[in-house]
Amino acid sequence: MKINLHDILKRDFGFTSFRPGQEEILRHLFANQNTLAILPTGGGKTLLYQMYGAVTHQRVVIVSPLISLMFDQVSRLQYLGSKRVVALTSALDFQEKAIILSRLNQYQFIYVSPEMLANEQVFQKIKSLKIGLFVVDEAHCISEWGPDFRPDYLNLGKVRQNLGRPLTLMMTATATDVVKADIINHMNFDSADVQQVVLPVNRPNIFLSAKVLANQQEKDRELIDLVSKLHGPGIIYFSSKSKAEEAAVNLAVKTGRQVMAYHGGMDNQTRFHIQQQFMDGNLDIVCATSAFGMGIDKDDIRFVIHYHLPANIQSYVQEIGRCGRDQKPSLAVLLYEPNDRYLQMNLIANTIPERNILKYLFQHPKALTNDDQFRVVKYYHDNGYSLDQTMGIFEHSRQRRITELGAMVQYVYQDGCRRDDLLKYFNERVSATLKNKEFCCDHDIDFWNNWQSFNEKYLNQSLKSAKSKPKSWQEVIDKLFLLKN
Amino acid sequence: MELSILLLIFGSPTQFRRVKAIKNTLRGRRTVSNLYWALQYGMLDFVDSLHGVSFEEDSAALKQLKNDGLVETDDDFRFRLTSKGVKKQLDFQSQLLPLKNLAVGSRYDVAKFMHRFTFAVQIVSEYSYSNNKYYPQSINYFEDQLLKRWFIQNKRHQLPQQFHDLLNDFLSGLGDNQLADAFTQSLVGHDFSGLTGEQVAAAEHTHATIVQLQWLQLYGMLLQELLKLPKDNPLLQLTFGLDKPVVAKSAEETFDLFVKQGSGDFKTIAQQRGIKLTTVYEHLLEMAIMSPINAFPYQSLIAPDLWKRLADNSPEDVGEWSFADASKVFPHLAFFEFRLFQIYRSKLADEN
């Protein structure tokens, strides 16, 4: 079958050109080749399987790890024009699940969490359908060496086999060589059988900077200063919902800008309003938690500030990747004060169960049945690991996280090129000749004494922010409904 | 929502009221105890009107009100409004529609209607601009399917014009531009992203809780308007499946069996229904509380001489008469009879 991908892209999706890597991946898929794609955040992963489904009219099953992410993806797919989309997650109640399963053959795009796929009833239902493409999103979750290890991902190789080995696309935004090898291995592929399309992690249009402050008060002052003056829409990341909310109120009062918090603890309607306002350019800045990403594309985000340190370099690269998707100059700022490290250390301590809890759970495995937080423990218990072995795995995981956090802190104190430091984790290098020293990181230029002129020179005001909003109820209803006569 | 605001709205300057009972009444915890206190506080119409809403801790809310001099408390987590509290109550009430509009939530799932209606507005708004590239505000699987079907069935019926007319009539009929503005900010549509409750509150210099209550009242009113529409009107379909039973189905079944049986043999009722004997009592008390005074056979459940003796010995405020105190006078008194008597007297007092 000869397919003109560019024509379809234009006709069905309204885009004039592919983003880097997209065409190559699609060509592999249309040649029936299993593919591992490492595409940066915002690289257009959704379009890949949507286009495959649109051209072949076949069913696509997408394994995705997070409920919030899945809902965002369903929403995005609907936005891009596919309406036969459904998500099978633990958020469904019994009735919803039963109805969806009974009508599953009506859907072309089926999102499913790995835990749902482990459910025999769900698996059998999916197995009874003809699957054109099996997509493993956030495939790095399969690797015990990756930061987001999800034990249920380890079953996906077996699941794929039991589904009759459908054509498979494995995708992630960032993966080290070890993680890439793990993905291929756990999915039961030989590396020779898998086409790999690896796009550079480097985003040359994002300027990298970090600043060490003496304490939180100083950090708050710096944040207010930056937010008051930096142009364009921006995201500020926090490690807690309460801090994100507190900062949003404080920043709105002190900077006069339109700032709102945005996190998973908010009710759906509030979150939807904020999301729409941000998309429409009516909000300047969103204070978000790192655990809750924006699933919706906004191309013109000019800056990402980290008020709190992320847990590792991979997460950092993903989060700063949300700015500058329009390829225009953008800015990543990491603000750090020494206590931030302990905040992350506490988070690590809280996510690794203590020995006495593990011991109790191994003695009372019924307690593991439905508790989400013990899913990892359950996996090891059910797969015959002893208490000591499991304890050893958790200890190993704790050590790894501490090492990763150490690397993140090292990035803050880095006195060489920040870009080189970030990229070395992905075995990537930018040659000296290709590097733009004027626009790389705060090692090469005196950014912190000149950030205001940097702001004026590089960060363009978004055109969207100038829109006037209808205010009175009459104006609103006139605006909402375009009447034909 | 802020519990302290709701306590002020539903507080009284003359009667000490229990924080937990007010909160649980609004949240729809239908224990006989909660319903009984809802009856005493004149809140039966509001049972479950704030279904699914989360509140802060009782003690924190009460402490804040006390610190602000708005209430006085006794040891029992009960409070009474001070004169300053009454002033604040009037201030809040002036920002709201009459409270009966919140009571709609007791009979219909107004919050669900609000989500459904705003989603319908988004769909119709984008449709009027011939735009199908937008992020839909998904609710849940069933609601999404309902709206999808509704839209496909009705899109040829000039929905944009119908929605425009409906909202124009409804909002101009309010006679209050501030409330009408607040209502429209709850909507989302083509190139219009509305405001969150917090944002509206900041603009109006009020509390987000007040805005959320305004929205529930306005959507309750709108729902009642839609329910009056002729059967073939497509907007009526947006009200399907929202009604809630006033009494629990199980209590109604017990009561029906009791009436049918006519002998007052509770043990048999319990056996036939497969429930505990104490549950039979609870169901009958729930029915007594939720039914009009003439629709419940009080006299057949309390012997005439006991009735007379209770009436002769009850204190003026029969609602607050404790079972422990009554038992001192009537050592063999059953709680069921005692509570029924209280319910009857409270209902009688309300009617007079």
mmCIF file with all atom_site columns, N, CA, C and O in Angstrom, chain A residues 328-342:
data_model
loop_
_atom_site.group_PDB
_atom_site.id
_atom_site.type_symbol
_atom_site.label_atom_id
_atom_site.label_alt_id
_atom_site.label_comp_id
_atom_site.label_asym_id
_atom_site.label_entity_id
_atom_site.label_seq_id
_atom_site.pdbx_PDB_ins_code
_atom_site.Cartn_x
_atom_site.Cartn_y
_atom_site.Cartn_z
_atom_site.occupancy
_atom_site.B_iso_or_equiv
_atom_site.pdbx_formal_charge
_atom_site.auth_seq_id
_atom_site.auth_comp_id
_atom_site.auth_asym_id
_atom_site.auth_atom_id
_atom_site.pdbx_PDB_model_num
ATOM 1  N N  . LYS A 1 328 ? 10.272 28.726 19.774 1.00 0.00 ? 328 LYS A N  1
ATOM 2  C CA . LYS A 1 328 ? 10.799 30.071 20.040 1.00 0.00 ? 328 LYS A CA 1
ATOM 3  C C  . LYS A 1 328 ? 11.581 30.064 21.353 1.00 0.00 ? 328 LYS A C  1
ATOM 4  O O  . LYS A 1 328 ? 11.375 29.182 22.193 1.00 0.00 ? 328 LYS A O  1
ATOM 5  N N  . PRO A 1 329 ? 12.479 31.052 21.536 1.00 0.00 ? 329 PRO A N  1
ATOM 6  C CA . PRO A 1 329 ? 13.308 31.059 22.744 1.00 0.00 ? 329 PRO A CA 1
ATOM 7  C C  . PRO A 1 329 ? 12.475 31.006 24.024 1.00 0.00 ? 329 PRO A C  1
ATOM 8  O O  . PRO A 1 329 ? 11.473 31.705 24.142 1.00 0.00 ? 329 PRO A O  1
ATOM 9  N N  . SER A 1 330 ? 12.913 30.180 24.949 1.00 0.00 ? 330 SER A N  1
ATOM 10 C CA . SER A 1 330 ? 12.190 29.986 26.205 1.00 0.00 ? 330 SER A CA 1
ATOM 11 C C  . SER A 1 330 ? 13.197 29.805 27.333 1.00 0.00 ? 330 SER A C  1
ATOM 12 O O  . SER A 1 330 ? 14.393 29.640 27.078 1.00 0.00 ? 330 SER A O  1
ATOM 13 N N  . LEU A 1 331 ? 12.683 29.786 28.564 1.00 0.00 ? 331 LEU A N  1
ATOM 14 C CA . LEU A 1 331 ? 13.592 29.829 29.704 1.00 0.00 ? 331 LEU A CA 1
ATOM 15 C C  . LEU A 1 331 ? 13.210 28.799 30.764 1.00 0.00 ? 331 LEU A C  1
ATOM 16 O O  . LEU A 1 331 ? 12.041 28.673 31.137 1.00 0.00 ? 331 LEU A O  1
ATOM 17 N N  . ALA A 1 332 ? 14.219 28.052 31.255 1.00 0.00 ? 332 ALA A N  1
ATOM 18 C CA . ALA A 1 332 ? 14.017 27.146 32.387 1.00 0.00 ? 332 ALA A CA 1
ATOM 19 C C  . ALA A 1 332 ? 14.817 27.682 33.574 1.00 0.00 ? 332 ALA A C  1
ATOM 20 O O  . ALA A 1 332 ? 16.016 27.938 33.456 1.00 0.00 ? 332 ALA A O  1
ATOM 21 N N  . VAL A 1 333 ? 14.118 27.860 34.695 1.00 0.00 ? 333 VAL A N  1
ATOM 22 C CA . VAL A 1 333 ? 14.778 28.378 35.902 1.00 0.00 ? 333 VAL A CA 1
ATOM 23 C C  . VAL A 1 333 ? 14.561 27.374 37.029 1.00 0.00 ? 333 VAL A C  1
ATOM 24 O O  . VAL A 1 333 ? 13.444 26.908 37.233 1.00 0.00 ? 333 VAL A O  1
ATOM 25 N N  . LEU A 1 334 ? 15.642 27.052 37.740 1.00 0.00 ? 334 LEU A N  1
ATOM 26 C CA . LEU A 1 334 ? 15.482 26.195 38.913 1.00 0.00 ? 334 LEU A CA 1
ATOM 27 C C  . LEU A 1 334 ? 15.934 26.989 40.134 1.00 0.00 ? 334 LEU A C  1
ATOM 28 O O  . LEU A 1 334 ? 17.084 27.433 40.195 1.00 0.00 ? 334 LEU A O  1
ATOM 29 N N  . LEU A 1 335 ? 14.998 27.220 41.050 1.00 0.00 ? 335 LEU A N  1
ATOM 30 C CA . LEU A 1 335 ? 15.351 27.945 42.279 1.00 0.00 ? 335 LEU A CA 1
ATOM 31 C C  . LEU A 1 335 ? 15.580 26.912 43.385 1.00 0.00 ? 335 LEU A C  1
ATOM 32 O O  . LEU A 1 335 ? 14.788 25.984 43.548 1.00 0.00 ? 335 LEU A O  1
ATOM 33 N N  . TYR A 1 336 ? 16.657 27.110 44.129 1.00 0.00 ? 336 TYR A N  1
ATOM 34 C CA . TYR A 1 336 ? 17.017 26.080 45.113 1.00 0.00 ? 336 TYR A CA 1
ATOM 35 C C  . TYR A 1 336 ? 17.495 26.714 46.409 1.00 0.00 ? 336 TYR A C  1
ATOM 36 O O  . TYR A 1 336 ? 18.229 27.705 46.398 1.00 0.00 ? 336 TYR A O  1
ATOM 37 N N  . GLU A 1 337 ? 17.016 26.176 47.490 1.00 0.00 ? 337 GLU A N  1
ATOM 38 C CA . GLU A 1 337 ? 17.623 26.537 48.786 1.00 0.00 ? 337 GLU A CA 1
ATOM 39 C C  . GLU A 1 337 ? 17.937 25.208 49.488 1.00 0.00 ? 337 GLU A C  1
ATOM 40 O O  . GLU A 1 337 ? 17.268 24.202 49.253 1.00 0.00 ? 337 GLU A O  1
ATOM 41 N N  . PRO A 1 338 ? 18.971 25.173 50.308 1.00 0.00 ? 338 PRO A N  1
ATOM 42 C CA . PRO A 1 338 ? 19.494 23.899 50.802 1.00 0.00 ? 338 PRO A CA 1
ATOM 43 C C  . PRO A 1 338 ? 18.465 22.950 51.419 1.00 0.00 ? 338 PRO A C  1
ATOM 44 O O  . PRO A 1 338 ? 18.599 21.737 51.306 1.00 0.00 ? 338 PRO A O  1
ATOM 45 N N  . ASN A 1 339 ? 17.396 23.504 52.029 1.00 0.00 ? 339 ASN A N  1
ATOM 46 C CA . ASN A 1 339 ? 16.412 22.609 52.643 1.00 0.00 ? 339 ASN A CA 1
ATOM 47 C C  . ASN A 1 339 ? 15.593 21.817 51.621 1.00 0.00 ? 339 ASN A C  1
ATOM 48 O O  . ASN A 1 339 ? 14.955 20.827 51.977 1.00 0.00 ? 339 ASN A O  1
ATOM 49 N N  . ASP A 1 340 ? 15.610 22.262 50.368 1.00 0.00 ? 340 ASP A N  1
ATOM 50 C CA . ASP A 1 340 ? 14.815 21.572 49.338 1.00 0.00 ? 340 ASP A CA 1
ATOM 51 C C  . ASP A 1 340 ? 15.231 20.115 49.190 1.00 0.00 ? 340 ASP A C  1
ATOM 52 O O  . ASP A 1 340 ? 14.420 19.254 48.884 1.00 0.00 ? 340 ASP A O  1
ATOM 53 N N  . ARG A 1 341 ? 16.518 19.884 49.408 1.00 0.00 ? 341 ARG A N  1
ATOM 54 C CA . ARG A 1 341 ? 17.013 18.518 49.297 1.00 0.00 ? 341 ARG A CA 1
ATOM 55 C C  . ARG A 1 341 ? 16.302 17.601 50.309 1.00 0.00 ? 341 ARG A C  1
ATOM 56 O O  . ARG A 1 341 ? 15.946 16.479 49.993 1.00 0.00 ? 341 ARG A O  1
ATOM 57 N N  . TYR A 1 342 ? 16.091 18.152 51.529 1.00 0.00 ? 342 TYR A N  1
ATOM 58 C CA . TYR A 1 342 ? 15.477 17.324 52.573 1.00 0.00 ? 342 TYR A CA 1
ATOM 59 C C  . TYR A 1 342 ? 14.006 17.048 52.278 1.00 0.00 ? 342 TYR A C  1
ATOM 60 O O  . TYR A 1 342 ? 13.464 16.008 52.631 1.00 0.00 ? 342 TYR A O  1
#
